[in-house]
Amino acid sequence: MSPGDVTMPVWNEKHLRAATRAAGVALWSWNVDTDAITMDEAAYELWDVPKEERTITFEILSRNIHPADLERVRSAFSATRAVVGAYEIDFRILSAGDVRWISARGQGDDADIAERVLFGIFLDVTQRKQAEEANELLAGEMSHRVKNLLTIATALTQITSRAVETKEDMAQELTSRLIALGRAQELIRRVPGQKTEATLLGDLISVLLAPYDEKGASVRIRVSVPKMNVGERSSTALALVIHELATNSAKYGALSVSSGTLDVSCNAHEDEVVVMWTERGGPPVVAPTKLEGFGSKMVHRSMASQLGGTIAFDWSDEGVVVALRMSKNSLAL
């Protein structure tokens, strides 16, 4: 039999139903005259709409559309008839208490209309959207960290230059600081799958702050915390927060000048651990009007989601004071 003699198979309704179920495709139709929407069983489940609700309209579905996306979807729904050819819109819905991403696809400008009814599909694209958001977050974090490392290298060079007399001493001292910075980076981004022992809170903070200490200035950075273990997951999150605070201090705060000092203390209560970060002797402090930078968002997210706590800033004329409040149970994980 030659290739030209091959007969293409014909899919009946049973075959098409099996294919749509396997692909996670939900079907919908829209009567352009009455605005009535008909959906298959998969669409009812996707939208978390009771199957007893047989008269479906956009207004009924809009109850489940995420408030931030509602007007955009409403406008797209109204403009469907004016769209020439295929169209697609992604939006969020609230289904069974969860946020899900849906892609609605169809044909506009009266294409594929049969007896005044327009047909299309819904796809659950939640996993794809979560992957895209994770990639964007990773790209943002990498960009932020590269910029910070360059700034830190400059700050460490300035710190080192104040404490040495010869270029040989400069090279040796700066190398030591960069090696210490490398150890701090290992704490922040451990090798995936690598098992580590619990870390002492004081050791964790001391390693992270070692690159910024002035040679011969024994009172520049003081760490006074009780002997306390920090779990593997929480130590990474806490290291990110401490590293961000140290970076900002080296750029704008007490660690950016030789006269500046930093005190880190800790009080452990029954259910809560409070770490106080106190800067003094630095440049005049100006409270930011908004904390919208990537680093600020990362710090707040780490404190809330991984350490079960909060972070608060007190911007005074003497210097910034930061209170890190963490759940004792979360800190042990």
Coordinates of C-alpha atoms in Angstrom, one line a residue, residues 42-183:
A42 CA -15.0 18.5 33.3
A43 CA -15.7 22.2 33.0
Y44 CA -18.1 22.0 36.0
E45 CA -15.4 20.4 38.0
L46 CA -12.7 22.8 36.9
W47 CA -14.9 25.8 37.8
D48 CA -16.2 24.2 41.0
V49 CA -19.7 24.9 39.9
P50 CA -22.5 22.6 41.2
K51 CA -23.8 20.3 38.5
E52 CA -27.4 21.3 39.5
E53 CA -26.6 24.8 38.1
R54 CA -27.8 24.1 34.6
T55 CA -28.4 27.8 33.5
I56 CA -24.8 29.1 33.3
T57 CA -24.0 32.7 32.4
F58 CA -20.8 34.7 32.5
E59 CA -22.1 36.4 35.7
I60 CA -22.4 33.0 37.4
L61 CA -18.8 32.0 36.4
S62 CA -17.6 35.5 37.4
R63 CA -18.2 34.6 41.0
N64 CA -15.2 32.3 40.8
I65 CA -12.9 34.5 38.8
H66 CA -10.1 36.0 40.7
P67 CA -11.0 39.7 41.6
A68 CA -7.7 41.0 40.1
D69 CA -8.6 39.3 36.7
L70 CA -12.4 39.8 36.6
E71 CA -12.6 43.1 34.6
R72 CA -10.0 41.9 32.1
V73 CA -11.9 38.6 31.5
R74 CA -15.2 40.5 31.3
S75 CA -13.8 42.8 28.6
A76 CA -12.3 39.8 26.7
F77 CA -15.6 37.9 26.9
S78 CA -17.5 40.9 25.5
A79 CA -15.0 41.5 22.7
T80 CA -15.0 37.8 21.6
R81 CA -17.3 38.5 18.6
A82 CA -15.0 41.2 17.3
V83 CA -11.8 39.0 17.4
V84 CA -10.8 37.7 14.0
G85 CA -9.7 34.1 14.2
A86 CA -8.4 32.2 17.2
Y87 CA -8.1 33.8 20.6
E88 CA -6.8 32.8 23.9
I89 CA -6.9 34.4 27.4
D90 CA -5.3 33.1 30.6
F91 CA -6.8 34.1 34.0
R92 CA -7.1 32.9 37.6
I93 CA -10.1 31.3 39.3
L94 CA -10.8 30.4 42.8
S95 CA -11.8 26.7 42.9
A96 CA -12.3 24.7 46.0
G97 CA -10.3 27.2 48.0
D98 CA -7.3 27.0 45.6
V99 CA -6.1 29.5 43.0
R100 CA -6.0 27.9 39.5
W101 CA -5.0 29.2 36.2
I102 CA -7.3 28.6 33.2
S103 CA -6.7 29.2 29.5
A104 CA -9.9 29.8 27.6
R105 CA -9.6 29.3 23.8
G106 CA -11.9 29.6 20.9
Q107 CA -12.6 31.3 17.5
G108 CA -13.9 34.8 17.2
D109 CA -15.5 36.9 14.5
D110 CA -18.3 34.3 14.1
A111 CA -15.9 31.6 13.1
D112 CA -17.0 28.1 13.9
I113 CA -20.4 29.2 14.9
A114 CA -23.1 26.6 14.4
E115 CA -26.7 27.5 14.9
R116 CA -25.7 30.7 16.7
V117 CA -23.5 28.8 19.2
L118 CA -19.8 29.4 19.6
F119 CA -17.6 26.5 20.8
G120 CA -14.3 26.5 22.7
I121 CA -12.3 24.8 25.4
F122 CA -10.9 25.5 28.9
L123 CA -7.5 24.2 29.9
D124 CA -6.1 24.0 33.4
V125 CA -2.6 25.6 33.0
T126 CA -1.9 26.0 36.7
Q127 CA 1.4 24.0 36.6
R128 CA 2.7 25.9 33.6
K129 CA 2.0 29.3 35.3
Q130 CA 3.6 28.2 38.5
A131 CA 6.7 27.1 36.6
E132 CA 6.8 30.4 34.8
E133 CA 6.5 32.3 38.1
A134 CA 9.2 30.2 39.6
N135 CA 11.5 30.9 36.7
E136 CA 10.8 34.6 36.9
L137 CA 11.5 34.5 40.7
L138 CA 14.7 32.7 40.1
A139 CA 15.8 35.1 37.4
G140 CA 15.0 38.0 39.7
E141 CA 16.9 36.5 42.6
M142 CA 19.9 35.8 40.5
S143 CA 20.0 39.3 39.1
H144 CA 19.6 40.7 42.6
R145 CA 22.3 38.5 44.0
V146 CA 24.8 39.4 41.2
K147 CA 24.3 43.1 41.8
N148 CA 24.7 42.6 45.5
L149 CA 27.9 40.6 45.2
L150 CA 29.4 43.4 43.0
T151 CA 28.4 46.0 45.6
I152 CA 29.7 43.8 48.5
A153 CA 33.0 43.3 46.7
T154 CA 33.4 47.1 46.5
A155 CA 32.4 47.6 50.1
L156 CA 34.8 44.9 51.3
T157 CA 37.6 46.6 49.3
Q158 CA 36.9 49.9 51.1
I159 CA 36.7 48.2 54.5
T160 CA 40.0 46.4 53.9
S161 CA 41.8 49.5 52.6
R162 CA 41.1 51.3 56.0
A163 CA 42.9 48.6 58.0
V164 CA 46.1 47.9 56.0
E165 CA 49.2 49.8 55.1
T166 CA 50.8 47.8 52.2
K167 CA 49.5 46.4 49.0
E168 CA 50.6 42.9 50.1
D169 CA 48.5 43.2 53.3
M170 CA 45.6 44.5 51.2
A171 CA 45.7 41.5 48.9
Q172 CA 46.0 39.0 51.8
E173 CA 43.2 40.7 53.9
L174 CA 40.8 41.1 50.9
T175 CA 41.4 37.5 49.9
S176 CA 40.5 36.4 53.4
R177 CA 37.3 38.4 53.3
L178 CA 36.3 37.1 50.0
I179 CA 36.9 33.5 51.2
A180 CA 34.7 34.3 54.2
L181 CA 32.1 35.7 51.9
G182 CA 32.2 32.4 49.9
R183 CA 31.5 30.4 53.1

